[in-house]
mmCIF file of C-alpha atoms in Angstrom:
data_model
loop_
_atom_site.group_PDB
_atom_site.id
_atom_site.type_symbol
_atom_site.label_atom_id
_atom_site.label_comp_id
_atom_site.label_asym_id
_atom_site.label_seq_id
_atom_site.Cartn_x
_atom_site.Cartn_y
_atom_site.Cartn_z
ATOM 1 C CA UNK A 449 14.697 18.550 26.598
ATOM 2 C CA UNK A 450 15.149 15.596 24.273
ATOM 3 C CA UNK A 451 14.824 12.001 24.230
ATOM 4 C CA UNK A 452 15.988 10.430 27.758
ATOM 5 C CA UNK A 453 16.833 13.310 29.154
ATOM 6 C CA UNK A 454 15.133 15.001 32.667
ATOM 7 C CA UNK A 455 11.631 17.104 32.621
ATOM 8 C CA UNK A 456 11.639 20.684 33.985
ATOM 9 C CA UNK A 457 11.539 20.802 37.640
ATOM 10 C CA UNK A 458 8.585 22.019 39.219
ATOM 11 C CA UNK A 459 9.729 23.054 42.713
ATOM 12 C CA UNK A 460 10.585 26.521 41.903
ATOM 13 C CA UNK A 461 7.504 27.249 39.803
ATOM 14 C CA UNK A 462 7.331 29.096 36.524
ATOM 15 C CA UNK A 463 8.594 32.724 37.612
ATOM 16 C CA UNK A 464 11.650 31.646 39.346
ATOM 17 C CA UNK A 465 12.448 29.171 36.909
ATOM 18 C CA UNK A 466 12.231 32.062 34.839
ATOM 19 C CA UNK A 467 14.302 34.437 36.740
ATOM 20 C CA UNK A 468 16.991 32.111 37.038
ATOM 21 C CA UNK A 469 17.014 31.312 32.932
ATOM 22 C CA UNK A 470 16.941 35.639 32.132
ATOM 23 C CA UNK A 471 19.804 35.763 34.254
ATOM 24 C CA UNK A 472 21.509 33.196 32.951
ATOM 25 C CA UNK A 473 21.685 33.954 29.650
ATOM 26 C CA UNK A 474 22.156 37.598 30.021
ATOM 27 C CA UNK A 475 24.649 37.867 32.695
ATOM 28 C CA UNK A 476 26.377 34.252 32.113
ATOM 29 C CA UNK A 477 26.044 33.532 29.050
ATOM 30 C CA UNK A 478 26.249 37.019 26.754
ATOM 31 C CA UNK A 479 29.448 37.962 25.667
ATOM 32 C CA UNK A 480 28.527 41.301 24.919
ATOM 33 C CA UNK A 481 31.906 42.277 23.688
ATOM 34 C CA UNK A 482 31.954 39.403 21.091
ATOM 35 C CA UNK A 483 28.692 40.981 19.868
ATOM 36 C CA UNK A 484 26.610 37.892 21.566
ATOM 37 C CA UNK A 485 24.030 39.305 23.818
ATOM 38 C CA UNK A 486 22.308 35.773 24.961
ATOM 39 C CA UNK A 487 19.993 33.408 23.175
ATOM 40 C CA UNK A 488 17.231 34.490 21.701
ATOM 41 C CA UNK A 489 14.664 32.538 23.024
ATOM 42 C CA UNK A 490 13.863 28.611 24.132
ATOM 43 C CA UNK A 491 12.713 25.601 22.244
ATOM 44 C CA UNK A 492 10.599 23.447 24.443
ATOM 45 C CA UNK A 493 11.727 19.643 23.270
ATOM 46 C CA UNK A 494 10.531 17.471 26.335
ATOM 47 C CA UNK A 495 9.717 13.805 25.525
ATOM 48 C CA UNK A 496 9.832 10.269 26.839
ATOM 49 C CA UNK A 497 12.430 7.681 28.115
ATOM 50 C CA UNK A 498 13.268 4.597 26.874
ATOM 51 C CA UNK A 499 13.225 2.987 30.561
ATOM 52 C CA UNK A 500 9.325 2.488 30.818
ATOM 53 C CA UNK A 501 9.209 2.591 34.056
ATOM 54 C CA UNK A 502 11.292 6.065 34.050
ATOM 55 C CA UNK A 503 8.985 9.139 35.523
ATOM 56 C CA UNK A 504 9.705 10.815 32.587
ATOM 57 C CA UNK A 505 7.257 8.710 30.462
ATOM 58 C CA UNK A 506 4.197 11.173 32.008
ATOM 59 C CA UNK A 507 4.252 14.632 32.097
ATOM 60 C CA UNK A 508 2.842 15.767 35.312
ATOM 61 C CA UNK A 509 0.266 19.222 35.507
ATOM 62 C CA UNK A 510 2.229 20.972 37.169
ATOM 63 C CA UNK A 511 5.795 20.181 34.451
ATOM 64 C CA UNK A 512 2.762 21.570 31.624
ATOM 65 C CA UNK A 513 2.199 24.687 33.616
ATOM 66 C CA UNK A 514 5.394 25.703 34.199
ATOM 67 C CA UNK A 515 6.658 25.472 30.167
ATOM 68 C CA UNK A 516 3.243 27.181 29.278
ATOM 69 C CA UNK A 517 3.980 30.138 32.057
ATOM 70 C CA UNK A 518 7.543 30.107 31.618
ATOM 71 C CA UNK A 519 6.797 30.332 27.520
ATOM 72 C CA UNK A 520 4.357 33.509 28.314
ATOM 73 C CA UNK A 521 6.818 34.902 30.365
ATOM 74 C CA UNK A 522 9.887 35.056 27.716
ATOM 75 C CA UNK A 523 7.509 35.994 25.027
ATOM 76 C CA UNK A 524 6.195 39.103 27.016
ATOM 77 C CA UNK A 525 10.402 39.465 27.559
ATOM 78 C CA UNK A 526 10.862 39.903 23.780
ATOM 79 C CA UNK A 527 12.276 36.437 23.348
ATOM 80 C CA UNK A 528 11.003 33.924 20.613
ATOM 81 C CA UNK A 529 9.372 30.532 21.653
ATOM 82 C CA UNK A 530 9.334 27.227 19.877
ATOM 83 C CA UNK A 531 8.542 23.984 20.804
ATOM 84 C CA UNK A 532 9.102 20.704 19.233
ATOM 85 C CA UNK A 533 6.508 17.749 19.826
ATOM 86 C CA UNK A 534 6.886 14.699 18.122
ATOM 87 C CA UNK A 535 4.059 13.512 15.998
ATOM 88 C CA UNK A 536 1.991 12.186 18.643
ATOM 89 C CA UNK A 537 2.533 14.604 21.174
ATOM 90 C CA UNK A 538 0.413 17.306 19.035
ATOM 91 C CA UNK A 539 -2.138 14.939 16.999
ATOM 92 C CA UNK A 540 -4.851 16.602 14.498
ATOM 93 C CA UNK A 541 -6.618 13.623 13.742
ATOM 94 C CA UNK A 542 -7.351 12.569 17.340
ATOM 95 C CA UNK A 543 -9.541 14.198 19.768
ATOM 96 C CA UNK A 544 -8.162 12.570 23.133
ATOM 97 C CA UNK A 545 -5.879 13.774 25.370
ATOM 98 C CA UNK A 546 -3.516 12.191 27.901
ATOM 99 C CA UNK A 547 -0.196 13.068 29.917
ATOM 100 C CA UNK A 548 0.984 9.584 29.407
ATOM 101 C CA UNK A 549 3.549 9.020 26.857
ATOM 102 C CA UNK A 550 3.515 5.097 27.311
ATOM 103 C CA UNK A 551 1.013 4.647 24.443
ATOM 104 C CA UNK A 552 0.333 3.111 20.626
ATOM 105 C CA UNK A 553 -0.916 4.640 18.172
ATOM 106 C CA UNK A 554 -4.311 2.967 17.189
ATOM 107 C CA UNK A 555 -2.974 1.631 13.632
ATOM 108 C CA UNK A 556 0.286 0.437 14.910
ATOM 109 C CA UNK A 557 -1.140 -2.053 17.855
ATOM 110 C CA UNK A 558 -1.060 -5.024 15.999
ATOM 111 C CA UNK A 559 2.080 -4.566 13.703
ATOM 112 C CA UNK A 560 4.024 -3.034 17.090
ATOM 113 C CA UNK A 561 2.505 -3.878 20.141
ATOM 114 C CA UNK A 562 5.425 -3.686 22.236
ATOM 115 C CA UNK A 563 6.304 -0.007 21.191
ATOM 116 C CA UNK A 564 4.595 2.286 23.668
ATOM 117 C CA UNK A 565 6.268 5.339 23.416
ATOM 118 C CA UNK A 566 3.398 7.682 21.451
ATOM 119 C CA UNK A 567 1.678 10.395 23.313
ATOM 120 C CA UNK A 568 -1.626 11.585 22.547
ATOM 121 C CA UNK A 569 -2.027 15.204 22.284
ATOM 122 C CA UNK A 570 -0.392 15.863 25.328
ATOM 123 C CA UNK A 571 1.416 19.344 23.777
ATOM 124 C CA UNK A 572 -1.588 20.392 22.881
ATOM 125 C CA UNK A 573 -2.375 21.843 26.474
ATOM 126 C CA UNK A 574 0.285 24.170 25.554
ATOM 127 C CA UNK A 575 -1.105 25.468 22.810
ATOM 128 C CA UNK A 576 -5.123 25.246 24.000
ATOM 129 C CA UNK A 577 -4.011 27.398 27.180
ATOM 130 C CA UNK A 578 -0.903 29.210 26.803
ATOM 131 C CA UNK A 579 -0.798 29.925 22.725
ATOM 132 C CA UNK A 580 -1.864 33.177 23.342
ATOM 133 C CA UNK A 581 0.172 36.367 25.101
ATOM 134 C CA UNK A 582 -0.859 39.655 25.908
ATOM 135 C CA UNK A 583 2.048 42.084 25.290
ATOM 136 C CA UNK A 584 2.591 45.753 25.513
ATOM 137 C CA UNK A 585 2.313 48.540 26.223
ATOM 138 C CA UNK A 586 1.407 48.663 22.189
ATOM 139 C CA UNK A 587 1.936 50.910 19.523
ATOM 140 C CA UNK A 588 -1.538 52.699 20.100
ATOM 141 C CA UNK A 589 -1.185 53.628 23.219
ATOM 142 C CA UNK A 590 -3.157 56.010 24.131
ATOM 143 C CA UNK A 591 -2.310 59.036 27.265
ATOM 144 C CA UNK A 592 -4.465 61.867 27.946
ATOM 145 C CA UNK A 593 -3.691 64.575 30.271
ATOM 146 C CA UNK A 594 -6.574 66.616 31.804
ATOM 147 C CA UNK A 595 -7.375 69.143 34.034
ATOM 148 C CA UNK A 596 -9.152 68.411 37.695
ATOM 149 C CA UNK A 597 -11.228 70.901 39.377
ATOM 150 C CA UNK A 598 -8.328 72.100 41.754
ATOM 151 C CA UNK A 599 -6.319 72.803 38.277
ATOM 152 C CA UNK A 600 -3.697 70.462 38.755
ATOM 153 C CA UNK A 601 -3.027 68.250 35.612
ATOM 154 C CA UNK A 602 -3.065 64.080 36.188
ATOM 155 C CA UNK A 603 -2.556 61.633 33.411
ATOM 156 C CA UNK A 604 -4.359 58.509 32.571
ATOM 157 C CA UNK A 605 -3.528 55.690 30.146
ATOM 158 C CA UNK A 606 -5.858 53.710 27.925
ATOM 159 C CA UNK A 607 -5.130 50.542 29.137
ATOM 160 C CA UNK A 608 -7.393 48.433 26.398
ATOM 161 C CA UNK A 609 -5.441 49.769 23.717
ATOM 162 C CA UNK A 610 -1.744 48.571 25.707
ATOM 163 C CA UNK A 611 -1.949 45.201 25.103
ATOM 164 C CA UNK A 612 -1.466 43.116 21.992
ATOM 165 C CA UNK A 613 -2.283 39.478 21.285
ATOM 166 C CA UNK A 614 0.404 37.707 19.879
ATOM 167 C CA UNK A 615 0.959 34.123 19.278
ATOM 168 C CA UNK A 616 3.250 32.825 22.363
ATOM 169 C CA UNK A 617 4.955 30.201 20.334
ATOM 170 C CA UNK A 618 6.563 31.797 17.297
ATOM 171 C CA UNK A 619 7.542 27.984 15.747
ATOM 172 C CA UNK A 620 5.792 24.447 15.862
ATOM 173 C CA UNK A 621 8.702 22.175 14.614
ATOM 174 C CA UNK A 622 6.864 19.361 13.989
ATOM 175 C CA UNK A 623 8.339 16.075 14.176
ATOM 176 C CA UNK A 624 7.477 13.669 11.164
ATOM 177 C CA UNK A 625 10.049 11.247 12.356
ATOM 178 C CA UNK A 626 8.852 9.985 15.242
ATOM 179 C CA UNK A 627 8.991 6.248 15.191
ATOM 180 C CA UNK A 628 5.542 4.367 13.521
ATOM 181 C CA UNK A 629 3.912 7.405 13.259
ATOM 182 C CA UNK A 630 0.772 8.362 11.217
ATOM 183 C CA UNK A 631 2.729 10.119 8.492
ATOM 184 C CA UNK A 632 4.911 6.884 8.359
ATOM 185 C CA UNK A 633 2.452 4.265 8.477
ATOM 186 C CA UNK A 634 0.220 6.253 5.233
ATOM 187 C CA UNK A 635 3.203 6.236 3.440
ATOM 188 C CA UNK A 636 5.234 2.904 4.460
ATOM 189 C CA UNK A 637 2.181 0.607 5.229
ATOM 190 C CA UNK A 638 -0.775 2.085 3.346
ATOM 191 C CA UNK A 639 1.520 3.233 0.529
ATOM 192 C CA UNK A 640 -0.422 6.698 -0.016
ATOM 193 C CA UNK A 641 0.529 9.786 -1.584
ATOM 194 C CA UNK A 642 3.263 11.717 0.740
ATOM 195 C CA UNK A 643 2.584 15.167 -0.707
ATOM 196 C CA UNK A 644 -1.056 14.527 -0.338
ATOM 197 C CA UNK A 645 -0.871 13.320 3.537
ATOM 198 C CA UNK A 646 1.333 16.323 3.984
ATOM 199 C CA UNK A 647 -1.529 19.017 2.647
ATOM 200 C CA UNK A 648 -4.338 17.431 4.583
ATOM 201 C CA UNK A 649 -1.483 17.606 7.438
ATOM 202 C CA UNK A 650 -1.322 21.368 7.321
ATOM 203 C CA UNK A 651 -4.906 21.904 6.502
ATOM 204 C CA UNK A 652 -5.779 19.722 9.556
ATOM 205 C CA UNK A 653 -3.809 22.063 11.602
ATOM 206 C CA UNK A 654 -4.985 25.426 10.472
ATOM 207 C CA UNK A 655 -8.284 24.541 10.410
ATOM 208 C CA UNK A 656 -8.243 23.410 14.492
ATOM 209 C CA UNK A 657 -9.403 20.066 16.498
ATOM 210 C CA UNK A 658 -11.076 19.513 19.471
ATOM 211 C CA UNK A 659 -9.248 18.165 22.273
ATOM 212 C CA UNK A 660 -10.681 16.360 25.175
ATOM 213 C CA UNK A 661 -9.119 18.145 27.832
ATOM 214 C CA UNK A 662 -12.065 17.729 30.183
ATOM 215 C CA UNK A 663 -11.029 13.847 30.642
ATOM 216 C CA UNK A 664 -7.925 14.557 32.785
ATOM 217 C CA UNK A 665 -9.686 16.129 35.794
ATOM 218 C CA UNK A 666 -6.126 16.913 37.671
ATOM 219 C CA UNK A 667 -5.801 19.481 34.487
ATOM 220 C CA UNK A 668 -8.671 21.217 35.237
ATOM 221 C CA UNK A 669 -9.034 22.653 31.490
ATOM 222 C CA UNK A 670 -12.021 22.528 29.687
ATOM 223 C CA UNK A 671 -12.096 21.045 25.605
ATOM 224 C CA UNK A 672 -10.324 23.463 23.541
ATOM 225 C CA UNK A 673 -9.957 23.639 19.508
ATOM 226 C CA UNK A 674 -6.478 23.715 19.310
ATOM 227 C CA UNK A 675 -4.672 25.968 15.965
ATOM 228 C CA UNK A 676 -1.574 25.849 14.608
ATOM 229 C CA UNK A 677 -1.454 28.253 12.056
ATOM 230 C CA UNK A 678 0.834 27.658 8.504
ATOM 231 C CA UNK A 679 3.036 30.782 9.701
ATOM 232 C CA UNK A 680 4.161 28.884 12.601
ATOM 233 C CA UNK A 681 4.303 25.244 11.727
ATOM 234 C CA UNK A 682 7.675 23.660 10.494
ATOM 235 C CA UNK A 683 7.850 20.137 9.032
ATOM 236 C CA UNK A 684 10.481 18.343 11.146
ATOM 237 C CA UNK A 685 12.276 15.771 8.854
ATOM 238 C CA UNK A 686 14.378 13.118 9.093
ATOM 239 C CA UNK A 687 17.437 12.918 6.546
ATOM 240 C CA UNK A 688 19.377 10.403 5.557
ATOM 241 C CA UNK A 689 19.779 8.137 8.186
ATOM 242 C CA UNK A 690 16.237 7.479 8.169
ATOM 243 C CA UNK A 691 16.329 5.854 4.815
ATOM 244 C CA UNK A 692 17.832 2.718 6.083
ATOM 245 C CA UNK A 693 15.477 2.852 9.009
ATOM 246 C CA UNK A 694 14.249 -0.852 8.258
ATOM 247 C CA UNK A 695 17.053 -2.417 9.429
ATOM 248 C CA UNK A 696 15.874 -1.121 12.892
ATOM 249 C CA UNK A 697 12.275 -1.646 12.782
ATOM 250 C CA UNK A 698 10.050 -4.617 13.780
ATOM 251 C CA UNK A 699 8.173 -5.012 10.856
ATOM 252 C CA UNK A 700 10.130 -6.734 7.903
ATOM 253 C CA UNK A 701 10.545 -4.364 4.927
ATOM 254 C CA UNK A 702 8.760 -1.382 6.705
ATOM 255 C CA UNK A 703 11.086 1.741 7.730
ATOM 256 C CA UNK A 704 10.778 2.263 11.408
ATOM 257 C CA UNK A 705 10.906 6.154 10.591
ATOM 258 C CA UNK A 706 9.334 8.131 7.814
ATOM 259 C CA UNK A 707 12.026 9.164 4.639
ATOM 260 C CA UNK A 708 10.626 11.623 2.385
ATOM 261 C CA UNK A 709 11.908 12.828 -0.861
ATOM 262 C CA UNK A 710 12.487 16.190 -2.310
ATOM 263 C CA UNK A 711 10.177 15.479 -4.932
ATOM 264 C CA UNK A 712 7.593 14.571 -2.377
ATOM 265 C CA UNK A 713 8.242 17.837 -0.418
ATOM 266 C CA UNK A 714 8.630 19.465 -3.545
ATOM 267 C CA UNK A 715 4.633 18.563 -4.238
ATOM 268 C CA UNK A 716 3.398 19.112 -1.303
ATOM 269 C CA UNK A 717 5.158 22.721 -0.912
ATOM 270 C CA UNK A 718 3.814 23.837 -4.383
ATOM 271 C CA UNK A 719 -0.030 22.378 -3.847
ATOM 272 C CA UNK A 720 -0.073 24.921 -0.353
ATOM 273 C CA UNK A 721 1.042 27.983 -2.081
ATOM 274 C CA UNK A 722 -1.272 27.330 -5.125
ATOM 275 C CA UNK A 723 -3.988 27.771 -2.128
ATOM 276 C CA UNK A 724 -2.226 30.633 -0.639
ATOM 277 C CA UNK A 725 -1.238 28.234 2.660
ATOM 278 C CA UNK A 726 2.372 28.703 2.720
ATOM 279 C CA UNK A 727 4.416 26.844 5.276
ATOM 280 C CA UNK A 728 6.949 28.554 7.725
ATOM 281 C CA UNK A 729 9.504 25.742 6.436
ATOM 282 C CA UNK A 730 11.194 22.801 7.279
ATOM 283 C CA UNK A 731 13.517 21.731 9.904
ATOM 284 C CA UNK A 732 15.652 18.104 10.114
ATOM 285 C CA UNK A 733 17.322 15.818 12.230
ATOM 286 C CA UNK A 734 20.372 15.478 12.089
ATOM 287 C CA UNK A 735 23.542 17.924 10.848
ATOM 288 C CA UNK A 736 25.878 14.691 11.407
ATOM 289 C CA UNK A 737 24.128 12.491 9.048
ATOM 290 C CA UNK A 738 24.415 15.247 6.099
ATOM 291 C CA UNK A 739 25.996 14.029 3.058
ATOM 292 C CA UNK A 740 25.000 10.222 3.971
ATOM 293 C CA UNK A 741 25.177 8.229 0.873
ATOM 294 C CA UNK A 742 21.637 6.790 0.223
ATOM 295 C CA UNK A 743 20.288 3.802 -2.533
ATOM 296 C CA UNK A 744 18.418 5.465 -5.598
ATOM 297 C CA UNK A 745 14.817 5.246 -6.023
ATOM 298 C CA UNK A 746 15.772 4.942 -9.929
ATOM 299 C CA UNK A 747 13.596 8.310 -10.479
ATOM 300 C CA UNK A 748 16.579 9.921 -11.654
ATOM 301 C CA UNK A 749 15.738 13.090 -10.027
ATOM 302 C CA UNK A 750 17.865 15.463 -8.187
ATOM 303 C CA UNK A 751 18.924 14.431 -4.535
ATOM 304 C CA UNK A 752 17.934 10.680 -5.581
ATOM 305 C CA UNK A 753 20.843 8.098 -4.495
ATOM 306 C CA UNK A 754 24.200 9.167 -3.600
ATOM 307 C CA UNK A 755 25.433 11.648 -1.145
ATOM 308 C CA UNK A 756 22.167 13.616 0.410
ATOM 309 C CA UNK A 757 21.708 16.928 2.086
ATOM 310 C CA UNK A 758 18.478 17.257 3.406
ATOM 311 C CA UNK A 759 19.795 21.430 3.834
ATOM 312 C CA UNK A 760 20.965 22.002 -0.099
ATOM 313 C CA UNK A 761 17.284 19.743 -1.457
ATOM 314 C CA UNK A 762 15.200 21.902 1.616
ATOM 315 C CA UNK A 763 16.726 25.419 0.259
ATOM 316 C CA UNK A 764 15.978 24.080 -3.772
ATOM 317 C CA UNK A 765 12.267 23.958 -2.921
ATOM 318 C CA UNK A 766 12.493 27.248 0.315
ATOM 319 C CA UNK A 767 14.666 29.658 -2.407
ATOM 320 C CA UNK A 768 16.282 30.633 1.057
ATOM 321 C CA UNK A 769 19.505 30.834 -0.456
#
């Protein structure tokens, strides 16, 4: 996936598609003797186009279906499965649903009008009908042999006890810098609390939200709570190069993208393990803009002005290092 870029095809359908990937990566790919057996799974990162009259501003049923089979498929397989929405794409404060990622978010309409490029919940199919997988056989499996009446032994399996339930995505990277997002426009227009938007956030997520499924007929998916729990979701940051974001945005002295300190992580982090709600972690974009030099704040904290890297201030509040 990723920004511009084509949507999965659809002609093949989810099990060839498949196929074709397995084979890929394990005969093509692996280089066995280099001790690389193949990837280890797929991230699903499929998003809009900047041309707004590109196809690849909707999401068709059938391009949904074949990431949510093809994600059931490599998760059964052994392989992990992440996806990536941006912030509007997967949206716990709003209960509608649409394939069409030519829209505005509802608080941005009249400072951005001319920015349609949100989504509304529209990776939340994914999750509503696909988050689950059954896979086995399990570790209590059952066989029992027995006798029939012409003394010949047969077998038969429990197959209730074969099958486990297991989450089908293993990571939600979660995308706080999409452009005039919610997270953004708390912190940048509203001038809230970051830490505080980011534990309601979380909260939001693991406690579930309705989605109107039901009001895209072609889907032919009933309204669904949709979960993400805190042992999947990532934080998806943007690192330096979103600090001087304004430049690039409409609205004069407003950052186009959402910049969040380590201080502000660093708050939010500790209030969700004081509640026993630990996050997976964080994730950010990008590696080439590590080490940026960015204007102080004049906190006179750690990672404040100067050369910044979003990886050394992420493992300071993690301990993953």
């Amino acid at each position: 996936g990723g920004w511009n870029e084509v949507h999965p095809h659809t002609d093949a359908g989810a099990s060839e598609v498949y196929r074709a990937f397995k084979k890929w990566n394990e005969l093509t790919m692996a280089r066995p003797h280099e001790g690389f057996y193949g990837f280890d799974g797929l991230d699903w990162d499929i998003e809009g186009h900047d041309d707004k009259a590109s196809p690849y501003n909707h999401f068709t049923v059938e391009c949904l279906n074949v990431m949510g089979e093809m994600s059931v498929l490599a998760k059964q397989d052994g392989y992990l499965v992440t996806m990536a929405p941006p912030e509007s794409y997967l949206d716990p404060f709003s209960n509608d649903f649409t394939r069409s990622l030519r829209n505005t978010l509802p608080e941005w309409r009249e400072l951005v009008p001319d920015f349609t490029y949100h989504g509304i919940n529209s990776y939340a199919f994914l999750l509503g009908k696909y988050g689950k997988t059954n896979i086995g056989p399990g570790p209590h499996t059952e066989t029992n042999t027995q006798t029939n009446t012409d003394t010949h032994q047969y077998t038969t399996t429990d197959t209730t006890s074969q099958c486990t339930l297991v989450d089908t995505f293993d990571l939600v990277i979660y995308q706080l810098y999409e452009s005039y997002g919610h997270a953004n426009y708390h912190v940048e227009v509203k001038k809230g609390n970051a830490s505080e938007w980011l534990v309601s956030l979380v909260r939001r997520m693991q406690q579930g939200w309705m989605v109107n499924f039901s009001s895209d007929a072609e889907l032919n998916f009933p309204d669904t709570v949709v979960k993400v729990a805190p042992h999947q979701l990532v934080i998806g940051l943007a690192n330096a190069w979103a600090h001087d974001s304004e430049k690039d945005s409409a609205i004069p002295g407003i950052r186009k993208t959402l910049f969040l300190r380590p201080s502000e992580l660093q708050q939010a982090a500790t209030q969700l393990q004081q509640n026993d709600t630990a996050l997976r972690g964080f994730a950010f974009w990008s590696l080439i803009h590590e080490g940026d030099v960015i204007a102080s704040s004049g906190t006179g904290s750690e990672g404040d002005g100067g050369a910044f890297y979003m990886a050394k201030e992420l493992n300071a509040i993690m301990r993953t290092r």
